[in-house]
Short mmCIF file of N, CA and C in Angstrom, two decimals:
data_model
loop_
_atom_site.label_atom_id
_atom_site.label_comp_id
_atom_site.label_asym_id
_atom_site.label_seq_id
_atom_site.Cartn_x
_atom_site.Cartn_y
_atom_site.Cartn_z
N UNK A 1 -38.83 53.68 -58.66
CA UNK A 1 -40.22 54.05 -58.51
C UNK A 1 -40.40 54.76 -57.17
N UNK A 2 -41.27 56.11 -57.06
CA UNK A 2 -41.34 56.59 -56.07
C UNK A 2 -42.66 55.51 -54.77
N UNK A 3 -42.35 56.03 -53.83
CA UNK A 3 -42.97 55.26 -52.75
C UNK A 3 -44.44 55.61 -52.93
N UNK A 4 -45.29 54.45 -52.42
CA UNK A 4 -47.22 54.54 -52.83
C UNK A 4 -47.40 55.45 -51.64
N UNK A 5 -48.49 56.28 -51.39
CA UNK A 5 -48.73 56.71 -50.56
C UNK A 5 -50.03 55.76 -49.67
N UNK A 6 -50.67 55.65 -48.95
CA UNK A 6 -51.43 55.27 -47.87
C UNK A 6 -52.65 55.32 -49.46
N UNK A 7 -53.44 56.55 -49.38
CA UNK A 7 -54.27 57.10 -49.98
C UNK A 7 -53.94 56.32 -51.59
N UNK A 8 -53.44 56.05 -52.16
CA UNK A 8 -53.07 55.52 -53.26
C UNK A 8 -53.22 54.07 -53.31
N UNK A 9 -53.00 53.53 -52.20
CA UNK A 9 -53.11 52.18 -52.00
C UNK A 9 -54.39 51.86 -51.72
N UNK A 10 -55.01 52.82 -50.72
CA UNK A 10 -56.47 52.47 -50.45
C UNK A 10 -56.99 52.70 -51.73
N UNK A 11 -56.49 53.72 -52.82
CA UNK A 11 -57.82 53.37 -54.14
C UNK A 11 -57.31 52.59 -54.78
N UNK A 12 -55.88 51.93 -54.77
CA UNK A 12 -56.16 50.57 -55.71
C UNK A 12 -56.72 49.48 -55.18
N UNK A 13 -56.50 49.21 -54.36
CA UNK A 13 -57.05 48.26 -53.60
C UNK A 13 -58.94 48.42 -53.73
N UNK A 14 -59.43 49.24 -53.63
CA UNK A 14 -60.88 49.66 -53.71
C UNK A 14 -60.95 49.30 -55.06
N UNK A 15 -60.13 50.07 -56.37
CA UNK A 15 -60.29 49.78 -57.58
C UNK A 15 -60.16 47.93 -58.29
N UNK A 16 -59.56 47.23 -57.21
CA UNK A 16 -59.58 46.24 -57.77
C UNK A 16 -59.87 45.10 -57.23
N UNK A 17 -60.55 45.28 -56.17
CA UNK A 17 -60.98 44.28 -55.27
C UNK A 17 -62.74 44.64 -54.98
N UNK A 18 -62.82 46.08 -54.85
CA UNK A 18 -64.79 46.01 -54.82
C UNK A 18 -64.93 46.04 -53.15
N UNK A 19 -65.75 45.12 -53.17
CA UNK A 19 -66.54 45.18 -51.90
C UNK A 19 -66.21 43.84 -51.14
N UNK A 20 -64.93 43.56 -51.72
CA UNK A 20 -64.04 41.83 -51.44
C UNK A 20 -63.43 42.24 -50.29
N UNK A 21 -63.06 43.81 -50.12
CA UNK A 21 -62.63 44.58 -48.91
C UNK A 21 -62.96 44.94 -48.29
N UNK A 22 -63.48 45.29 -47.23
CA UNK A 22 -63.78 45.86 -46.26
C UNK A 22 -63.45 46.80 -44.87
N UNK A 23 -63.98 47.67 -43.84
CA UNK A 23 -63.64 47.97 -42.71
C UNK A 23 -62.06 48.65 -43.36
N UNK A 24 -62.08 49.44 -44.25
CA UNK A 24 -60.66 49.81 -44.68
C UNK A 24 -60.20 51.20 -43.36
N UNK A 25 -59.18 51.15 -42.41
CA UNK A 25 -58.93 51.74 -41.43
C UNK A 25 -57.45 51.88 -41.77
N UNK A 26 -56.88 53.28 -41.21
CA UNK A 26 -55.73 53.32 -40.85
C UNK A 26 -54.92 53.68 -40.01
N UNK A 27 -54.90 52.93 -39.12
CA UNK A 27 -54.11 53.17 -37.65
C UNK A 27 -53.16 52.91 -37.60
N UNK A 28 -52.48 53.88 -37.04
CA UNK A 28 -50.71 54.45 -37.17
C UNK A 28 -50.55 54.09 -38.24
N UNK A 29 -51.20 54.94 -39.12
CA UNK A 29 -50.64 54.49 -40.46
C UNK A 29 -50.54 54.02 -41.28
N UNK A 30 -51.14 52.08 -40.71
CA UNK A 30 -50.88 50.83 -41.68
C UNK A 30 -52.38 50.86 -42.02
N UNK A 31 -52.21 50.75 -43.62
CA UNK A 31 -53.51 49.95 -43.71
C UNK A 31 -54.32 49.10 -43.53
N UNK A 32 -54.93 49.08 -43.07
CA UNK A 32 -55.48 47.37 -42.45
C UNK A 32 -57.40 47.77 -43.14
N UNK A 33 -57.20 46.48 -43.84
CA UNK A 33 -58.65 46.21 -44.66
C UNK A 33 -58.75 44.36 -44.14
N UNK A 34 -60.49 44.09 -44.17
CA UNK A 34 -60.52 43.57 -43.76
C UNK A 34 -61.16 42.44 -45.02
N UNK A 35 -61.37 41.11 -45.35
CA UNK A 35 -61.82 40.27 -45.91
C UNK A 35 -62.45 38.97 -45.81
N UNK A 36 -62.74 38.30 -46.39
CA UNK A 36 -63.12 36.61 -46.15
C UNK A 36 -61.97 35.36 -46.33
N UNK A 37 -62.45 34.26 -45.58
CA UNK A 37 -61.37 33.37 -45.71
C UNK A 37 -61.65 32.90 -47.43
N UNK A 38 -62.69 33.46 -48.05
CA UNK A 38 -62.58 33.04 -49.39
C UNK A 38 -61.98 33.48 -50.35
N UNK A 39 -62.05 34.99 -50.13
CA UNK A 39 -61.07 35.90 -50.83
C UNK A 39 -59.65 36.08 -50.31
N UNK A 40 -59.24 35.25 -49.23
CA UNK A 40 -57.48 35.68 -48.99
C UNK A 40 -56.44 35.44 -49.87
N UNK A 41 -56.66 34.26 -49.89
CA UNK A 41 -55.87 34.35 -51.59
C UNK A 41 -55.82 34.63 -52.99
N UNK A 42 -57.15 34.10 -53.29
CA UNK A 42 -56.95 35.52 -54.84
C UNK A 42 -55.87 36.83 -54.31
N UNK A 43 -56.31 37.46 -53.39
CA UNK A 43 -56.27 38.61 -52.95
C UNK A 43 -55.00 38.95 -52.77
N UNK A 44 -54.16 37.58 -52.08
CA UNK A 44 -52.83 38.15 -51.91
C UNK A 44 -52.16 38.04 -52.85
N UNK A 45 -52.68 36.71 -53.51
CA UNK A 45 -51.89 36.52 -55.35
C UNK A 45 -51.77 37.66 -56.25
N UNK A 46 -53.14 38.38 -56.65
CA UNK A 46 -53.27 39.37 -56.83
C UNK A 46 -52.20 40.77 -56.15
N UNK A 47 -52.32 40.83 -55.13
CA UNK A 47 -51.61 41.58 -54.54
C UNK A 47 -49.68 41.14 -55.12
N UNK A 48 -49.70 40.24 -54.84
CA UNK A 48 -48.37 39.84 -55.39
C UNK A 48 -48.20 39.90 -56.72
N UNK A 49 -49.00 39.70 -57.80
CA UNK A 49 -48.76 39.64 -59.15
C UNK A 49 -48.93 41.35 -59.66
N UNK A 50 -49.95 42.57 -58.75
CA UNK A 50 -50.09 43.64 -59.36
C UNK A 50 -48.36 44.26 -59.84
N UNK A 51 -48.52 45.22 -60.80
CA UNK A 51 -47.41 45.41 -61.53
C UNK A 51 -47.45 46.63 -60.69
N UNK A 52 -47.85 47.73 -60.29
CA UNK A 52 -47.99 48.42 -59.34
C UNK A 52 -47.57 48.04 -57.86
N UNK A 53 -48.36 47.34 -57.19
CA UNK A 53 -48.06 47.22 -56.01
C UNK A 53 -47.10 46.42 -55.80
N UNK A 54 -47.01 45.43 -56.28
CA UNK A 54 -45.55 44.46 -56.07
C UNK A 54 -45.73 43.77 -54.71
N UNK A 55 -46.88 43.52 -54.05
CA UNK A 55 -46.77 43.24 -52.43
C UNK A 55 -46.26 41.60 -52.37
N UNK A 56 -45.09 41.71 -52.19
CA UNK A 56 -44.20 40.52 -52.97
C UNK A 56 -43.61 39.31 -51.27
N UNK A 57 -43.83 40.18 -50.39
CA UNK A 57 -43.01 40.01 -48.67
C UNK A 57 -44.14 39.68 -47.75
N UNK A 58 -43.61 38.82 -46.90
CA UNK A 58 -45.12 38.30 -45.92
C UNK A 58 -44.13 38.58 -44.74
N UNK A 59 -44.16 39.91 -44.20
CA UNK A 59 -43.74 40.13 -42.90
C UNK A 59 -44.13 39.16 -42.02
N UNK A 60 -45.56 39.00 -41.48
CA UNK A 60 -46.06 37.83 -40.50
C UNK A 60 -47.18 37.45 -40.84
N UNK A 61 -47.65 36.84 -39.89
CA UNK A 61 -49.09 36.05 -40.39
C UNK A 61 -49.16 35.17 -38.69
N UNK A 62 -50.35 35.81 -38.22
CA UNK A 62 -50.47 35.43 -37.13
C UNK A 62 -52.42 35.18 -36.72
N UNK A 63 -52.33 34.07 -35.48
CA UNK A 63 -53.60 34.07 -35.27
C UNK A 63 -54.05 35.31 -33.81
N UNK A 64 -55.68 35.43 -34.14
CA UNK A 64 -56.29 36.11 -32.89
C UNK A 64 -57.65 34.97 -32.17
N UNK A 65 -57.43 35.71 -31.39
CA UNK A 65 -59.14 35.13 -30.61
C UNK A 65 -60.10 36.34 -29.59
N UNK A 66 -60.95 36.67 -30.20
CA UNK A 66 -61.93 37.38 -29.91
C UNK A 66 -63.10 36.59 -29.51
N UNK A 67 -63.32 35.97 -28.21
CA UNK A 67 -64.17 34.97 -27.91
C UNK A 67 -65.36 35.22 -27.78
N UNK A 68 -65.64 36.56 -27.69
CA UNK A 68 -67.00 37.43 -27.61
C UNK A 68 -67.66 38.26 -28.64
N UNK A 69 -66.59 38.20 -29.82
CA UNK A 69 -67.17 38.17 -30.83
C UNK A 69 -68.45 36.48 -31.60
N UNK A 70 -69.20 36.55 -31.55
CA UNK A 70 -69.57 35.63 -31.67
C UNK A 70 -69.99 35.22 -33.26
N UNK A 71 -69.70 33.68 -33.76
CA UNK A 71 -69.49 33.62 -35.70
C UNK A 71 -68.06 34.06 -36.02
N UNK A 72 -67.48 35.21 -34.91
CA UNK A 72 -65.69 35.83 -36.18
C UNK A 72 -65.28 35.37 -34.45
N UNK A 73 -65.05 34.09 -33.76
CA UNK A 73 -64.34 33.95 -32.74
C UNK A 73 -63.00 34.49 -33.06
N UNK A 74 -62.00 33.57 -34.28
CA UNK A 74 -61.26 33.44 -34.41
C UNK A 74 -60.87 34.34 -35.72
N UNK A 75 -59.43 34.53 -36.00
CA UNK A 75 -58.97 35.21 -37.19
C UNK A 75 -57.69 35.13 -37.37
N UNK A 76 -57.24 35.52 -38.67
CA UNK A 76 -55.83 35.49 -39.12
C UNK A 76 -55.55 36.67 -39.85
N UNK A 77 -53.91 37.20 -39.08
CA UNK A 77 -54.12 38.43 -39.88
C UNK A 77 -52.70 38.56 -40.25
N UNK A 78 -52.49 38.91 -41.46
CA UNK A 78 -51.69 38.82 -42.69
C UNK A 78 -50.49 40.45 -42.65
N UNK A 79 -49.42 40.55 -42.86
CA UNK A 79 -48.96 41.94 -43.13
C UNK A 79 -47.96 41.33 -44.19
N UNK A 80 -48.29 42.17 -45.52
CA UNK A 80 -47.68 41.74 -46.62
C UNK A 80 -47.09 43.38 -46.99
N UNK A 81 -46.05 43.10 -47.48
CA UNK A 81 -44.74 44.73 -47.85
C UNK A 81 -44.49 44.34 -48.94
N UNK A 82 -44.54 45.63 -49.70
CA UNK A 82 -44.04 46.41 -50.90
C UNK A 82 -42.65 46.69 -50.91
N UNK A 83 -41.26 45.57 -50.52
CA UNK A 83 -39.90 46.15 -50.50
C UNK A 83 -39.67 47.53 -51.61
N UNK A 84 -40.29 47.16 -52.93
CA UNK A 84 -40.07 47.87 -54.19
C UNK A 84 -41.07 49.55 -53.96
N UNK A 85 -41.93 49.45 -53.00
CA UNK A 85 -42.72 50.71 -53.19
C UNK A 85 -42.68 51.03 -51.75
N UNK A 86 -42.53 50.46 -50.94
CA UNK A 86 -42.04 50.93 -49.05
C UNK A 86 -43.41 51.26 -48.61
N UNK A 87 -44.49 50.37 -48.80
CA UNK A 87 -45.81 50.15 -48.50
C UNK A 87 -46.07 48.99 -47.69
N UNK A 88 -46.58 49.04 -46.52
CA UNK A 88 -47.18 47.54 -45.83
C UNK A 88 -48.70 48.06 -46.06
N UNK A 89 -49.62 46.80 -46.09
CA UNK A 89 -50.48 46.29 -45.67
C UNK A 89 -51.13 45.77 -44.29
N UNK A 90 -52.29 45.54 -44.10
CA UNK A 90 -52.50 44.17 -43.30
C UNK A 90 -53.44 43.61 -43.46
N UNK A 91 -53.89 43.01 -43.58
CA UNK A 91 -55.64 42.20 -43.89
C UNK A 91 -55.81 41.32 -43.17
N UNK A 92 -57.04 41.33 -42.54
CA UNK A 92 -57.65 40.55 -41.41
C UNK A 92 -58.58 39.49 -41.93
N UNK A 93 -58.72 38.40 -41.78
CA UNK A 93 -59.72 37.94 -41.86
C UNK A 93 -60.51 36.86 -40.41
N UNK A 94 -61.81 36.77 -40.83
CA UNK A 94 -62.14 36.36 -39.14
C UNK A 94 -63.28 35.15 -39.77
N UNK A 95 -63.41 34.13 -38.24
CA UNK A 95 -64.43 32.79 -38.48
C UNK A 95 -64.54 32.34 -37.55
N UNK A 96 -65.74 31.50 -37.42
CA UNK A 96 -66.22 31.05 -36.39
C UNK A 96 -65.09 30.11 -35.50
N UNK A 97 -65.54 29.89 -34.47
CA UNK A 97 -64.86 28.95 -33.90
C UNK A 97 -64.88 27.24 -33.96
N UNK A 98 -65.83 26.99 -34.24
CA UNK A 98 -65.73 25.53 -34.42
C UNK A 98 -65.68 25.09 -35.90
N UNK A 99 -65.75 25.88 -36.89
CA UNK A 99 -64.48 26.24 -38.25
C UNK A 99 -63.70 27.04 -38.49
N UNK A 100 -62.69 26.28 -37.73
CA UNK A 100 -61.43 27.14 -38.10
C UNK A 100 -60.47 26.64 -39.06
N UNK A 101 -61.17 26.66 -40.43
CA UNK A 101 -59.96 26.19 -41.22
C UNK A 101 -59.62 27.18 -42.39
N UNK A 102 -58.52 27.72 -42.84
CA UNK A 102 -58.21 29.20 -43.99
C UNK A 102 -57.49 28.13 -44.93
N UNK A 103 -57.54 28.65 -45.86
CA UNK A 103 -56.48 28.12 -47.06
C UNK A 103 -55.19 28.41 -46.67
N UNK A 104 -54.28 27.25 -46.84
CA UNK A 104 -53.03 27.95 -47.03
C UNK A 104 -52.21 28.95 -48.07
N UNK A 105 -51.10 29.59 -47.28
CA UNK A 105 -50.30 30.78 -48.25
C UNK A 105 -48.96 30.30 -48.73
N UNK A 106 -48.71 28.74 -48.25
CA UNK A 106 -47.16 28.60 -48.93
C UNK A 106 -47.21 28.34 -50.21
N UNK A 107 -48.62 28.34 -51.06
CA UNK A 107 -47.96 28.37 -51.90
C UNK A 107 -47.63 29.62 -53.00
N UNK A 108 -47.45 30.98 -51.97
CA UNK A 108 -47.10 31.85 -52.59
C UNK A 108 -46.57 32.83 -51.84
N UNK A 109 -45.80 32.12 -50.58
CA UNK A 109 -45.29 33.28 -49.73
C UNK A 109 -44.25 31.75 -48.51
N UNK A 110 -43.13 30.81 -49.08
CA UNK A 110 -42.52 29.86 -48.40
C UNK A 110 -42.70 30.91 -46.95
N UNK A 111 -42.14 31.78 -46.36
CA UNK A 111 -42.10 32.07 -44.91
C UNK A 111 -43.77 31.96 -44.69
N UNK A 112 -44.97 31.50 -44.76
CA UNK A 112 -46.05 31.05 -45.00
C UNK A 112 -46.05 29.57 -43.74
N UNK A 113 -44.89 29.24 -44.11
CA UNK A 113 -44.98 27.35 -43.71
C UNK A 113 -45.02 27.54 -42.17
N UNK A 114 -43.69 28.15 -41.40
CA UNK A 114 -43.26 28.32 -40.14
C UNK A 114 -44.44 28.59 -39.28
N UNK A 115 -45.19 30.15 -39.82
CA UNK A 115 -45.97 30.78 -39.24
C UNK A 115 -47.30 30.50 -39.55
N UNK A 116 -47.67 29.82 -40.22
CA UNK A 116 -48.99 28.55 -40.46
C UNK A 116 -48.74 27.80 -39.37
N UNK A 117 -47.63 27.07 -39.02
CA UNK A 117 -47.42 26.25 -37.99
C UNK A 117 -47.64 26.65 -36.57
N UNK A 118 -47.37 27.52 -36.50
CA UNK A 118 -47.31 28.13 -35.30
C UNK A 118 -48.46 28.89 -34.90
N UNK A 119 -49.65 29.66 -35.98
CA UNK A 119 -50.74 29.74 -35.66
C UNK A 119 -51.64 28.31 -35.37
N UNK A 120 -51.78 27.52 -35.75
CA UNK A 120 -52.29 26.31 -35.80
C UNK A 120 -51.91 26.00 -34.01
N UNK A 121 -50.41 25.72 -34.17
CA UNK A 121 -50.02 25.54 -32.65
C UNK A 121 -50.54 25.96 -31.35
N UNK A 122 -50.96 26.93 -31.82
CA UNK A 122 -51.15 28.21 -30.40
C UNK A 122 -53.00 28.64 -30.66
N UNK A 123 -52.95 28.46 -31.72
CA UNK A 123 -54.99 28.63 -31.44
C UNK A 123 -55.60 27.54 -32.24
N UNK A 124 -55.05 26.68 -33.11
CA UNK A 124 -55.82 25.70 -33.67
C UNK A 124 -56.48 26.23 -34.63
N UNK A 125 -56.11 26.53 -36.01
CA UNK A 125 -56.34 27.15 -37.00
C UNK A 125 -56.04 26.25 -37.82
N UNK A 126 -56.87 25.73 -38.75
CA UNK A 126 -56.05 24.45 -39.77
C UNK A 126 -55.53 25.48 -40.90
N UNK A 127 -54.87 25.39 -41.81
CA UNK A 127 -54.42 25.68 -42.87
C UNK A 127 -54.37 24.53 -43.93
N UNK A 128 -55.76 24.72 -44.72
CA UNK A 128 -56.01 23.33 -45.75
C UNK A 128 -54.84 23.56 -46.97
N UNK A 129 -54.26 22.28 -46.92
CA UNK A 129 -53.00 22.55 -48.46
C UNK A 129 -51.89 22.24 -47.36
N UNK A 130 -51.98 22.41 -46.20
CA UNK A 130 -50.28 22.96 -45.92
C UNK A 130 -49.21 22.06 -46.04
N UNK A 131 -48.35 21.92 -46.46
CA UNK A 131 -47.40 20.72 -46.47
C UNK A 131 -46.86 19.90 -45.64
N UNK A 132 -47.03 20.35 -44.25
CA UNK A 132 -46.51 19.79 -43.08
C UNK A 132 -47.15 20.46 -41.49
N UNK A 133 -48.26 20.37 -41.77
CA UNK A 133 -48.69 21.12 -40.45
C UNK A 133 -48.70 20.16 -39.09
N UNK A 134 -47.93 20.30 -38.65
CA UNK A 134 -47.57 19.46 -37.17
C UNK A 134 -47.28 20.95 -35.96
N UNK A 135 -47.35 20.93 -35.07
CA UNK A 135 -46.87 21.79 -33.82
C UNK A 135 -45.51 22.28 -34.42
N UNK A 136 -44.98 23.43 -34.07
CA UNK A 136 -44.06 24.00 -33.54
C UNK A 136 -43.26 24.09 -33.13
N UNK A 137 -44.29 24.20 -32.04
CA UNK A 137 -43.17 24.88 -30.59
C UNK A 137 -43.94 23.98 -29.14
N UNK A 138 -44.97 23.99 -29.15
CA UNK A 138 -45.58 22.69 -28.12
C UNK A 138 -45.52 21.40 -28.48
N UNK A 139 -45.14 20.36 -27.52
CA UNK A 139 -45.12 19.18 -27.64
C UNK A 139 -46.63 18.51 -28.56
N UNK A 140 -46.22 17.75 -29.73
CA UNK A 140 -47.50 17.01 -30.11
C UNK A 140 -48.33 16.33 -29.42
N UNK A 141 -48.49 15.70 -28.39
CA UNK A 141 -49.60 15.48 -27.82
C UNK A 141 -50.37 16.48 -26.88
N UNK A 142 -50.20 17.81 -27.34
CA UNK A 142 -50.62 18.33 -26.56
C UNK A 142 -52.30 19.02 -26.97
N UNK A 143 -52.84 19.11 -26.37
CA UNK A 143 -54.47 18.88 -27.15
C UNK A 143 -54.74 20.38 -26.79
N UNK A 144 -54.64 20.98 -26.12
CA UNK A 144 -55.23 22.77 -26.13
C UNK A 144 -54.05 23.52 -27.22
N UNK A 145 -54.98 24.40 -27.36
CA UNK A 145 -54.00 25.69 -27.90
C UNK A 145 -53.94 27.14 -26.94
N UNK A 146 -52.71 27.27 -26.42
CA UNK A 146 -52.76 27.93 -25.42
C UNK A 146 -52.88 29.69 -25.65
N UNK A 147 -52.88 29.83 -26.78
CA UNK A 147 -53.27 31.28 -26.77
C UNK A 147 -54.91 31.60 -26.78
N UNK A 148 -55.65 31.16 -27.17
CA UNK A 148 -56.97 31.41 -26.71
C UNK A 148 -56.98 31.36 -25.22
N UNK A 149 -58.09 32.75 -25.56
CA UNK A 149 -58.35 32.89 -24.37
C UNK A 149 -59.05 32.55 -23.06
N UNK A 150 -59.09 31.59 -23.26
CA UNK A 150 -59.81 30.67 -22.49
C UNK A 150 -59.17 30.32 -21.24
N UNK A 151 -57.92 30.43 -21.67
CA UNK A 151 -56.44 30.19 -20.93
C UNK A 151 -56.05 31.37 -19.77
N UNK A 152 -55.84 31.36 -18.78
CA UNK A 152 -55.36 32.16 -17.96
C UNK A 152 -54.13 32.53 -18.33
N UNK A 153 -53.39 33.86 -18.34
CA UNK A 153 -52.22 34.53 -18.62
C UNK A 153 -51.45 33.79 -17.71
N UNK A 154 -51.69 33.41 -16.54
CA UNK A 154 -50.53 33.09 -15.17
C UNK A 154 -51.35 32.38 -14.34
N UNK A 155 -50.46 31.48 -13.85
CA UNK A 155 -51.20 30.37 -12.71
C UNK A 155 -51.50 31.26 -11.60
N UNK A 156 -52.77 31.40 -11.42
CA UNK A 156 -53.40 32.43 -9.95
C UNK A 156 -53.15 31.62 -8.64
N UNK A 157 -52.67 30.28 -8.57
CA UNK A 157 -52.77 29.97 -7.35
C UNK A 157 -50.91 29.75 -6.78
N UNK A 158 -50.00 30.62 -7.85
CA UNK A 158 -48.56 30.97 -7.54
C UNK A 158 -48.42 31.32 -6.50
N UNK A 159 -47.72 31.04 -5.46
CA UNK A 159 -47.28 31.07 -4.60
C UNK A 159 -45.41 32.00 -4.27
N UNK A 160 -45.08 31.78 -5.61
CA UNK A 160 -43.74 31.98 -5.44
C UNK A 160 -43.09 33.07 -5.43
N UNK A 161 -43.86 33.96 -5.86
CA UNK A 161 -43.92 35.84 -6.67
C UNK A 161 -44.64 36.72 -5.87
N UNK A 162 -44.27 37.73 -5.20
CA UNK A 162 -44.79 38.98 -4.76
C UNK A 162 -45.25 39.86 -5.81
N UNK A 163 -46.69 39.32 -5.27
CA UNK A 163 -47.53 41.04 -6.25
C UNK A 163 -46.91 42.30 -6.14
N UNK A 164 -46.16 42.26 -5.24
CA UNK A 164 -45.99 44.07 -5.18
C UNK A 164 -44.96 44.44 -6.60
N UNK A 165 -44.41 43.27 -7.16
CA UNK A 165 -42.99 43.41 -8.03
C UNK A 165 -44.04 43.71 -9.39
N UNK A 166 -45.07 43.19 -9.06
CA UNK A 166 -46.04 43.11 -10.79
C UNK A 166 -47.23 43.78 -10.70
N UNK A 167 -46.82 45.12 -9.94
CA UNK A 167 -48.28 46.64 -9.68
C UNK A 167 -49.48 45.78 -9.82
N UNK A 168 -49.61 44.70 -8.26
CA UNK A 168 -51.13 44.30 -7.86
C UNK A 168 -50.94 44.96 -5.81
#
C-alpha cells in the first residue's frame, strides 16, 4: 500500500470522527488534532481497527502541564504510527487540574502500561483501568510530581556551579 499523505489523513480523520476532533494543526509535519478525555479511546480503537489507517503503534504517550491555562491545566498527549502506511499522528487531550484522571490505553496498546506509569509518576495523572499503576522511577513515598511546574528546574540556592559555564 502506498504511503497516506498528511492531507488524506486529515480528511479521514474529519470523515470519521466529526467535531470529536479538533484544533487540527500541522507542525513539522505531524498531525496533531486535538480531543476529549472522553473520546480518547473510541478514537484510538477506532484508529487501530480502521482498515485504512491501520494506526496499530503507540510511539509515546506522555504528560504536560500548562498551569496558566486554566480548566486544561493538565494533558496527555498520544503519538500513534501507521508502520503499514508511514503516517504518525498525535492527539492531545487536556483537563483540569484537580481531575486528573484519563482512561487507560493498555488495553489496546501493552507499551501503554510503562508510560501510563511514568506519566502518573512525574505529574500525577491517574489512568482509571490500569493494571498496576505504582511509580516508576521515583521512590513511592514520594508525594509531589516533579514535572509540574510548580517545581523549579534547578536548586537556585547551588552553590557549587559557575554561571558563566550555563550562559547566565
Amino acid at each position: 500500500m502506498a504511503d497516506i499523505t498528511n492531507e488524506q489523513l486529515i480528511q479521514r480523520l474529519q470523515e470519521k470522527f466529526g467535531e470529536q476532533v479538533f484544533d487540527i494543526q500541522e507542525p513539522y509535519g505531524l498531525v496533531t488534532v486535538t480531543t476529549t478525555r472522553e473520546n480518547i479511546i473510541p478514537i484510538l480503537q477506532a484508529l487501530y481497527d480502521d482498515e485504512v489507517l491501520q494506526m496499530q503503534f503507540l510511539t509515546t504517550l506522555c504528560g504536560i502541564h500548562y498551569p496558566d491555562n486554566k480548566g486544561q491545566e493538565l494533558g496527555v498527549v498520544y503519538h500513534v504510527h501507521s508502520l503499514v502506511n508511514n503516517i504518525r499522528l498525535r492527539i492531545k487531550i487536556f483537563f483540569p487540574e484537580d481531575d486528573a484522571v484519563v482512561p487507560t490505553a493498555t488495553n489496546l496498546y501493552l507499551t501503554a502500561n510503562w508510560m501510563e506509569r511514568e506519566t502518573w509518576d512525574f505529574y500525577g495523572i491517574r489512568f482509571e483501568g490500569h493494571p498496576n499503576l505504582i511509580r516508576i522511577l521515583n521512590v513511592e513515598e514520594m508525594e509531589a510530581f516533579p514535572l509540574r511546574k510548580e517545581f523549579p528546574l534547578e536548586d537556585q540556592t547551588r552553590e557549587d556551579k559557575i554561571n558563566t559555564f550555563f550562559g547566565r
